[in-house]
XYZ file of C-alpha atoms in Angstrom:
500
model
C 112.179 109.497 136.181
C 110.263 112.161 134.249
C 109.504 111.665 130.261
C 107.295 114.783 128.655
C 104.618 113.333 126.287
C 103.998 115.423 123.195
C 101.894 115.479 119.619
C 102.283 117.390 116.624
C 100.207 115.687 113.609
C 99.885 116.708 110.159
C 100.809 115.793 106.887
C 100.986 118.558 104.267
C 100.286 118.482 100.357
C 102.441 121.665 99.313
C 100.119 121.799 96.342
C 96.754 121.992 97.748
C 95.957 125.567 97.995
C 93.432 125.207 100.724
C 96.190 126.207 104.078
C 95.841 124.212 107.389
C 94.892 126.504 109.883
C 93.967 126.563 114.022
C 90.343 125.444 113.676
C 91.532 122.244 111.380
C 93.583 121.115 114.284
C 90.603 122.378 117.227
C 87.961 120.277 114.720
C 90.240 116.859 114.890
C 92.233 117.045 118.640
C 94.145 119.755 120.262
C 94.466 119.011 124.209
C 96.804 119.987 127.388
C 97.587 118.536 130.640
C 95.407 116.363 132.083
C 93.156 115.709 129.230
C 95.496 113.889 127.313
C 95.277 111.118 129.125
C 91.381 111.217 129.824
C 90.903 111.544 125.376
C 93.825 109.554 124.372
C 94.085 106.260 126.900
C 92.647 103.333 125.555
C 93.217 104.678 121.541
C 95.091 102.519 118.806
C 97.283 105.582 118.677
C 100.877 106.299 119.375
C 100.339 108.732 122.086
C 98.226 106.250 123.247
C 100.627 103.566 123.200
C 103.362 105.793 124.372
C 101.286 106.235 128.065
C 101.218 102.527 128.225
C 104.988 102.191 127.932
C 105.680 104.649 130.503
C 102.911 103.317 132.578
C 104.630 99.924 132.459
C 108.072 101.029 132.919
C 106.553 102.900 136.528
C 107.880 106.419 134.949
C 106.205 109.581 135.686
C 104.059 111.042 132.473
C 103.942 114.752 132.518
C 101.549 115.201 129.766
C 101.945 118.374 127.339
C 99.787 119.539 124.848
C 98.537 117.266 121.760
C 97.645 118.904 118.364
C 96.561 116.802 115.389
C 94.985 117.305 112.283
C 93.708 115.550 108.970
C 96.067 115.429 105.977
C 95.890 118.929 103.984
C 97.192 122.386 102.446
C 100.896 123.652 104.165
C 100.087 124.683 108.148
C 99.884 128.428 108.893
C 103.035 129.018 110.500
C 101.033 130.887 113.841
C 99.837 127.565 114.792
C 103.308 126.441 114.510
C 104.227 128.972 116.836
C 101.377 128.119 119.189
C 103.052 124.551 119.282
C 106.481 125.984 120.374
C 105.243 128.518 122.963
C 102.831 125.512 124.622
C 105.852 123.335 124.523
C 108.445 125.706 125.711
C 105.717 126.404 129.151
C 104.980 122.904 129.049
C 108.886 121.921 129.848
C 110.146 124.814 131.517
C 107.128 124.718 134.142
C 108.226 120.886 134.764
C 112.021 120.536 134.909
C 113.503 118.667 135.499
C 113.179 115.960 133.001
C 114.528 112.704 131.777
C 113.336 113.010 128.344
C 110.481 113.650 125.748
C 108.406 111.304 123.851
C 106.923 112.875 120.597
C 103.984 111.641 118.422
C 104.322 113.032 114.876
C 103.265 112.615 111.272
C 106.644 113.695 109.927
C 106.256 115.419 106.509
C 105.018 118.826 107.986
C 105.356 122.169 105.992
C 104.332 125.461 106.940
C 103.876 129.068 105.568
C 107.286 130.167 106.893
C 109.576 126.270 107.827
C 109.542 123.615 105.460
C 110.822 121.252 108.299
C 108.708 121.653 110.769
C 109.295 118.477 112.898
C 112.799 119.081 112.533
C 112.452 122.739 113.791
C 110.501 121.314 117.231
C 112.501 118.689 118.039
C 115.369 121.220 117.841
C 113.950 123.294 120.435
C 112.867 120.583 122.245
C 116.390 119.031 122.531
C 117.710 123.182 123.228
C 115.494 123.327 125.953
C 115.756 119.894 127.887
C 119.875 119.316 127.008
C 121.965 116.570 125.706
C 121.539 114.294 128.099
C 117.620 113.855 127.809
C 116.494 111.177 125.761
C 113.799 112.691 123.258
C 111.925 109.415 120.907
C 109.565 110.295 118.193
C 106.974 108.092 116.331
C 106.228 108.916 112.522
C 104.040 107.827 109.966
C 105.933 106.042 107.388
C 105.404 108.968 104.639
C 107.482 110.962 106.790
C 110.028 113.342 105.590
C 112.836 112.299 108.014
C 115.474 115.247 108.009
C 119.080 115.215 108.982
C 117.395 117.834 111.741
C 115.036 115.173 113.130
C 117.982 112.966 113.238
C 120.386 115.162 114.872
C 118.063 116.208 117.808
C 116.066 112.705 118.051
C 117.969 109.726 120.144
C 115.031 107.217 118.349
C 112.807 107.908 115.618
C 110.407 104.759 114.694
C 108.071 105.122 111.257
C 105.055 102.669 110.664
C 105.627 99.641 109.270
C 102.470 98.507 107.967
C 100.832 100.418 104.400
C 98.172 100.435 104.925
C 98.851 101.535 108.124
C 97.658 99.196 110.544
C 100.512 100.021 113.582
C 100.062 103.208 114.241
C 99.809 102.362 118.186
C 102.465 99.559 117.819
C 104.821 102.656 116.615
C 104.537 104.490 119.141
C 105.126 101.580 121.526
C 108.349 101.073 119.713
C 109.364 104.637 120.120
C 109.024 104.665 123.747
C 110.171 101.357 124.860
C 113.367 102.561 122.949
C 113.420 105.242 124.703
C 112.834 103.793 128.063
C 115.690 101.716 127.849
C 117.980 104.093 126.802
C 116.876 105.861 130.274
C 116.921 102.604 132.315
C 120.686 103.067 131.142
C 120.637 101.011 127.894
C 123.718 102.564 125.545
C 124.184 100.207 123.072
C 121.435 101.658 121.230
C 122.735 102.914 117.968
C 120.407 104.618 115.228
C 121.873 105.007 111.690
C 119.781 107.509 108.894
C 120.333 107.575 105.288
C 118.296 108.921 102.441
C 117.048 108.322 98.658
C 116.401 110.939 96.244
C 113.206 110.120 95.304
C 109.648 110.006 95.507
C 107.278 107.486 94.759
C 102.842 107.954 94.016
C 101.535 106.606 97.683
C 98.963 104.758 95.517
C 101.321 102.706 93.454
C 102.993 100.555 96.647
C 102.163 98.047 99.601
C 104.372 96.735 102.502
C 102.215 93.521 102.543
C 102.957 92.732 99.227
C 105.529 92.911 95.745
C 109.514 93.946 96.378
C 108.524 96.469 98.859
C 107.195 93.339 100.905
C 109.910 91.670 100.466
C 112.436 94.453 101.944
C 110.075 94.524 104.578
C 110.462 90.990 105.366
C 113.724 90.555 105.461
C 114.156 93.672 107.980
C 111.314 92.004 110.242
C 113.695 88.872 110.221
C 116.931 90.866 110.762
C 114.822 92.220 114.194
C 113.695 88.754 114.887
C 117.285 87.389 114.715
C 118.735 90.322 116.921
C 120.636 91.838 114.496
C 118.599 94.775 114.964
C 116.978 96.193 117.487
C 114.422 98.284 115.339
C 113.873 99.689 111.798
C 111.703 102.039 109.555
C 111.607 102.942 105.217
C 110.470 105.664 105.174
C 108.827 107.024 101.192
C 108.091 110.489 101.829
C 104.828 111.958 101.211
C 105.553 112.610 97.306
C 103.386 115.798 96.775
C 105.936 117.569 99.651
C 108.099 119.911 97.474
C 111.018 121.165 100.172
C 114.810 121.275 99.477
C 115.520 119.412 102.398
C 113.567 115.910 101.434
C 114.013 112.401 100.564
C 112.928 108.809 101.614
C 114.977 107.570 104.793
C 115.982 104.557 105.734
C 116.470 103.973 109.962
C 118.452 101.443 111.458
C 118.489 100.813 115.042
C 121.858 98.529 116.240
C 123.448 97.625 119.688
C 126.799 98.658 117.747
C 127.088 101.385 115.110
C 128.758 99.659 112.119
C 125.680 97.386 112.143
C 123.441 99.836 112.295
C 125.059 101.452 109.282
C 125.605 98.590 107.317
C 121.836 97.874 107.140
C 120.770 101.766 106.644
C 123.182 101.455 103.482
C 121.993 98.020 101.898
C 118.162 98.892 102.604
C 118.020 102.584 100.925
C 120.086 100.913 97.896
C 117.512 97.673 97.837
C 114.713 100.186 97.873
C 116.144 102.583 94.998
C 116.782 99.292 92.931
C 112.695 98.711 92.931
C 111.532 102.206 92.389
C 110.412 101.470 88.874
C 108.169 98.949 90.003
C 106.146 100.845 92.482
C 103.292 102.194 90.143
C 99.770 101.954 90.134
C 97.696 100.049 87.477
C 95.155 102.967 86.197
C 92.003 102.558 84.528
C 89.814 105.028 82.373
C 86.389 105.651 83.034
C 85.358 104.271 80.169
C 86.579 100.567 81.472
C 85.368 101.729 84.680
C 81.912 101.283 83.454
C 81.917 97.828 81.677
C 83.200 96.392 84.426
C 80.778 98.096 86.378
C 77.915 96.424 84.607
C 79.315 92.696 85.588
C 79.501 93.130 89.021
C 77.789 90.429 91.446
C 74.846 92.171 92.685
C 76.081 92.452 96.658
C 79.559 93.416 95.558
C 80.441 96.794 94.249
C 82.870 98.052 92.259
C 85.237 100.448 94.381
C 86.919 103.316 91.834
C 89.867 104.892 93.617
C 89.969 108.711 93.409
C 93.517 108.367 95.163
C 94.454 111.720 93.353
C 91.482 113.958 95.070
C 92.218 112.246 98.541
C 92.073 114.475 101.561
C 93.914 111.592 103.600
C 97.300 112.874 100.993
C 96.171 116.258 101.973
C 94.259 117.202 98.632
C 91.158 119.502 98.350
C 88.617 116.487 97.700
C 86.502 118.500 95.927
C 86.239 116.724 92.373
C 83.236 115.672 90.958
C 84.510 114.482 88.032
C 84.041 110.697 88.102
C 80.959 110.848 89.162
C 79.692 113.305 86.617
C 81.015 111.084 84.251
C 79.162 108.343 85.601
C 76.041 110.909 85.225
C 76.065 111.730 81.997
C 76.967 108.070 80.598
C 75.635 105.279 82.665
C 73.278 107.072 84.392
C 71.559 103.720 85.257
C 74.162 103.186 87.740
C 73.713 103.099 91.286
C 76.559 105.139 93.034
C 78.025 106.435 95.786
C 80.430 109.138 96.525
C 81.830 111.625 99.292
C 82.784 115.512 98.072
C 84.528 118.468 100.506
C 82.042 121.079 99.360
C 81.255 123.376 101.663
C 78.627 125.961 99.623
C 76.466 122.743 98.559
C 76.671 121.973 102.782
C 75.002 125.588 103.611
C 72.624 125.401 100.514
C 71.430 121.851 101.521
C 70.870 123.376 105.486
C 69.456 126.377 104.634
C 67.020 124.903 102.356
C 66.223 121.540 104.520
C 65.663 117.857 104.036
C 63.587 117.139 101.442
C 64.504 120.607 99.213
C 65.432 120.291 95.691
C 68.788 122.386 94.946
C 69.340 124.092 91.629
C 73.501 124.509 91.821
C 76.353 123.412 91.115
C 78.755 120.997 92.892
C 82.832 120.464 92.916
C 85.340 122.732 92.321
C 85.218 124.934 95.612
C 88.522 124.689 97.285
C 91.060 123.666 94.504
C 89.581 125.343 91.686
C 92.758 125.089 89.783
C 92.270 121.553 89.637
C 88.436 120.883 89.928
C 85.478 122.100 87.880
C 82.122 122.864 89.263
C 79.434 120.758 87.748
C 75.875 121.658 87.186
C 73.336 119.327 88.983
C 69.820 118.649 90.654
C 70.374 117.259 93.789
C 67.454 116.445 96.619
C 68.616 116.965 100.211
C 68.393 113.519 101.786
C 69.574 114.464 105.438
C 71.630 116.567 107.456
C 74.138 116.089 109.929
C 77.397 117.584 112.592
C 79.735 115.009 110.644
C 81.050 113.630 113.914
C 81.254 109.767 113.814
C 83.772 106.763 115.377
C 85.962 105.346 112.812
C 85.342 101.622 111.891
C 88.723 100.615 111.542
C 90.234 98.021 111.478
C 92.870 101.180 111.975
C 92.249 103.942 114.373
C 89.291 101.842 115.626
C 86.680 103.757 117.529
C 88.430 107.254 117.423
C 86.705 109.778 116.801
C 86.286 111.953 113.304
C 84.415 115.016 112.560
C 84.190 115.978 108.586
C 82.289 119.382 109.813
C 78.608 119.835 108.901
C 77.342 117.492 106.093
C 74.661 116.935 103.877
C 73.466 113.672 102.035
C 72.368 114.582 98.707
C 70.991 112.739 95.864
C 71.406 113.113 92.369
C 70.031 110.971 89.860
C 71.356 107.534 90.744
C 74.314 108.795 92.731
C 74.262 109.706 96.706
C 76.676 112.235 97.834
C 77.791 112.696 101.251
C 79.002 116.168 101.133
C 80.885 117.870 103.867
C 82.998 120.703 104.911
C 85.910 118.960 106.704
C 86.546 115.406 105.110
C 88.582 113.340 106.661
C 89.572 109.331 106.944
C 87.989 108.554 103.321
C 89.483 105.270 103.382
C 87.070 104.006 106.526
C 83.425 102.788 104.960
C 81.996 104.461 107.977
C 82.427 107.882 106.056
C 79.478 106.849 104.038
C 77.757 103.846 106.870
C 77.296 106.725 109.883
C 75.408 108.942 107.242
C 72.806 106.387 106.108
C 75.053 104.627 102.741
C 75.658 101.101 103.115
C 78.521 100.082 100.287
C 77.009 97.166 99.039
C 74.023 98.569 98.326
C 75.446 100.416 94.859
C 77.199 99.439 92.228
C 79.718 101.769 92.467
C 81.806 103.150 94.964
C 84.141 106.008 94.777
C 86.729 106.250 97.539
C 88.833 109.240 97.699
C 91.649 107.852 99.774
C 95.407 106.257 98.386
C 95.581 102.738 100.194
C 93.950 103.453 103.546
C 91.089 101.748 101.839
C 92.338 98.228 101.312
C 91.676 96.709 104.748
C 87.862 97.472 104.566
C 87.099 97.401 101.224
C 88.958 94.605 100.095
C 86.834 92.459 101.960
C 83.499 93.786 100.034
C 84.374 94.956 96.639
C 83.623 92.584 93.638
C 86.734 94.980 92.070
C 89.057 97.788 92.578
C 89.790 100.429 90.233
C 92.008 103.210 90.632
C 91.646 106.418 88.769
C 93.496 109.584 88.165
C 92.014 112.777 87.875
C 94.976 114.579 87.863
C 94.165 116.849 91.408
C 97.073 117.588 94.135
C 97.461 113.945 95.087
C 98.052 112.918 91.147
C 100.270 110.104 90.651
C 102.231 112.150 87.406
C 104.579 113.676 90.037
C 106.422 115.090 86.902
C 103.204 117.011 86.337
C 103.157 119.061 89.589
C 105.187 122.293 90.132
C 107.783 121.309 92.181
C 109.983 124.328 92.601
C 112.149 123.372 95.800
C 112.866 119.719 95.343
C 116.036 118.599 93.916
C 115.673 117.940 90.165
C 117.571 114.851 90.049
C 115.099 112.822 92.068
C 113.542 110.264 90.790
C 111.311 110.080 89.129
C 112.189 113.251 87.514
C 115.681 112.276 86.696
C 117.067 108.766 85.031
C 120.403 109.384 86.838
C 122.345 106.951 88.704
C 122.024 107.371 93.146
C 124.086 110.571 93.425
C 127.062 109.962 95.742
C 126.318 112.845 98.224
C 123.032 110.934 98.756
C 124.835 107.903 99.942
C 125.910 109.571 103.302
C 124.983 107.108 105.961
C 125.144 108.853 109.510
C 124.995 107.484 112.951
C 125.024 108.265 116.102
């Protein structure tokens, strides 16, 4: 047997205004053929995991072609097409084939499809026929589609959020797979959806009702009444006609597999009040800044400028505050800011730079703010992620700068990326504990690490394209009636349940 392994990795933020284009992709992985396996072997990543399977299973891997890139503004639709035309050669040149294994984030949006995922794995499924077996992985803010669905014999999300099995996913996807081509039938998957979206900051799998749900699915699997499962929230600041949260139940007989699809999405929409975050104002911020144990900082969460939910993370705005009021404060924080990069290079280490900071990408949203800042070092931004996630892969946040101001540190770059790993600020000379602040621009990605070192956590909103006020943002192509825009009861043609 024959099984085509294929990636296609992005999340988009419809409402940054910053588009994701070729060299966003070429910056974080883009790789064909052979290469696949010599960059992606030995990775806690799906693709990763999804060699292993096959390699266990004694299946022949034709590797594809791999793009992936960081959270961000809708994809320029020509790199979509770049995707399509690599995977079109990539199949035709090696029929036949048994099947197709896909790594993807999900919730992709482009200049021209608002489905993109949907729109590959229908040309996937045109071009290798009925009777291959095509099994995606997907993060669990994936917008799942009845198109993903329809062309997909398995589609497994992350369970974990924080996700911490993102290579465990993509094991699930393919061992699925593989035993629906060792000539395992009995392998039903049921879909439904929920009308509504939910601020990625405001929930946890390990914890609260969510938990719960999550528990009780894990013990359904453990039992045998299922053979796999996924909840899917969708990434919230994705405004397409076509979205929802998604429930996925995997049966050996349909009517089970439906059954649970049904009583999960309406257990989830019963709890969607109580997934909210707990802000603070900078003001409290502050005082409880001042009582921290001297080894342990306090960590403020600026979830809503977080490039990992595909915002501009250019806002300055905390810190600034933290400038001009408790200037006393030791602090740290990271800024996408790519004038301030070239300023800081083309003036050197050790120059003092006149200029302003913030507001360069999403200037709708972010205001530049006047500062003094001393160029500490410079840098190519390329580093291994600490983990515990994505352990040892690598990142590259484009050229950077460390720049001081007053009592903060800034490490500015062009490309940020993975803002929830402490090795954003570690690799470029900022230990954590060291200050007495912290500002993290990431939604939950952050909890593993810095759970573990923070005397507190305090999350903050300053309103940018990852805001938790969904009802704020301009959503012009999602459904009105979703929550949390609407107080209206589950509408009925949302309580569809198909299987296959």
């Amino acid at each position: 047997m024959r099984v085509l392994v294929m990636e296609f990795h992005q999340e988009s933020n419809s409402f940054c205004p910053v588009k994701t284009v070729f060299d966003d992709y070429s910056r974080c992985s883009v790789l064909e053929g052979e290469n696949i396996f010599k960059k992606v072997r030995g990775k806690k990543l799906a693709l990763a995991a999804m060699l292993d399977a096959l390699d266990e299973a004694g299946i022949t891997i034709v590797p594809g072609y791999a793009m992936r890139a960081p959270a961000g503004g809708i994809v320029e639709h020509v790199v979509v097409e770049h995707f399509l035309q690599k995977m079109e050669k990539a199949i035709s040149d090696n029929m036949p084939l048994d099947g197709a294994f896909f790594s993807m984030h999900g919730a992709t949006q482009s200049t021209q499809v608002d489905d993109v995922c949907g729109s590959i794995l229908q040309k996937a499924r045109k071009l290798l026929g009925k009777k291959a077996v095509i099994s995606v992985s997907c993060d669990l803010h994936a917008n799942v589609t009845d198109l993903m669905f329809k062309n997909a014999d398995f589609i497994c999300g992350y369970l974990t959020y924080p996700h911490m099995d993102i290579y465990e996913t993509g094991y699930r996807a393919a061992k699925l797979g593989i035993r629906k081509l060792q000539g395992d039938n009995n392998l039903h998957m049921a879909w439904t959806r929920l009308p509504m979206i939910l601020p990625a900051c405001g929930y946890s799998t390990e914890s609260d009702e969510l938990g719960e749900i999550m528990q009780n699915l894990k013990n359904l699997k453990q039992n045998g009444v299922l053979e796999d499962y996924s909840v899917f929230q969708m990434q919230p600041w994705l405004d397409v006609s076509n979205g929802g949260s998604a429930i996925i139940a995997i049966a050996r007989d349909q009517d089970t597999a439906m059954h649970y699809a049904k009583e999960t999405a309406q257990s989830v929409w019963e709890i969607r009040d109580f997934m909210k975050p707990k802000l603070h104002d900078l003001e409290e911020v502050i005082e409880l800044a001042k009582t921290c144990k001297v080894d342990k900082p306090l960590v403020v969460i600026d979830f809503s400028d977080s490039t990992n939910a595909g915002a501009a993370g250019d806002n300055f705005d905390i810190a600034a505050y933290i400038l001009n009021n408790a200037g006393n404060l030791k602090t740290a924080t990271v800024i996408n800011d790519a004038p301030i990069v070239e300023k800081a290079f083309s003036a050197g280490v050790g120059a003092v730079l006149d200029t302003y900071i913030g507001g360069s990408r999403d200037k709708k949203r972010s205001t530049p703010v006047k500062v003094k800042a001393i160029v500490c070092s410079l840098h190519d931004g390329k580093f291994l992620l600490e983990g515990p996630s994505m352990r040892r892969v690598n990142c590259n946040i484009g050229r950077t700068a460390v720049l001081s101001i007053g009592n903060i540190d800034v490490v500015a770059c062009t490309a940020m990326a993975s803002t929830g790993d402490p090795q954003l600020f570690r690799h470029f000379g900022i230990e954590p504990t060291f200050y007495q602040i912290v500002i993290v621009k990431a939604n939950n990605s952050y909890r593993p690490a810095y759970e573990k070192i923070a005397d507190r956590i305090c999350l903050v909103d300053t309103h940018c394209a990852a805001t938790s006020f969904l009802e704020t943002l301009p959503f012009k192509k999602l459904p009105g009636f979703f929550h949390p825009f609407s107080k209206s009861a589950f509408p009925e043609e949302f309580r569809v349940v198909l299987s296959k």
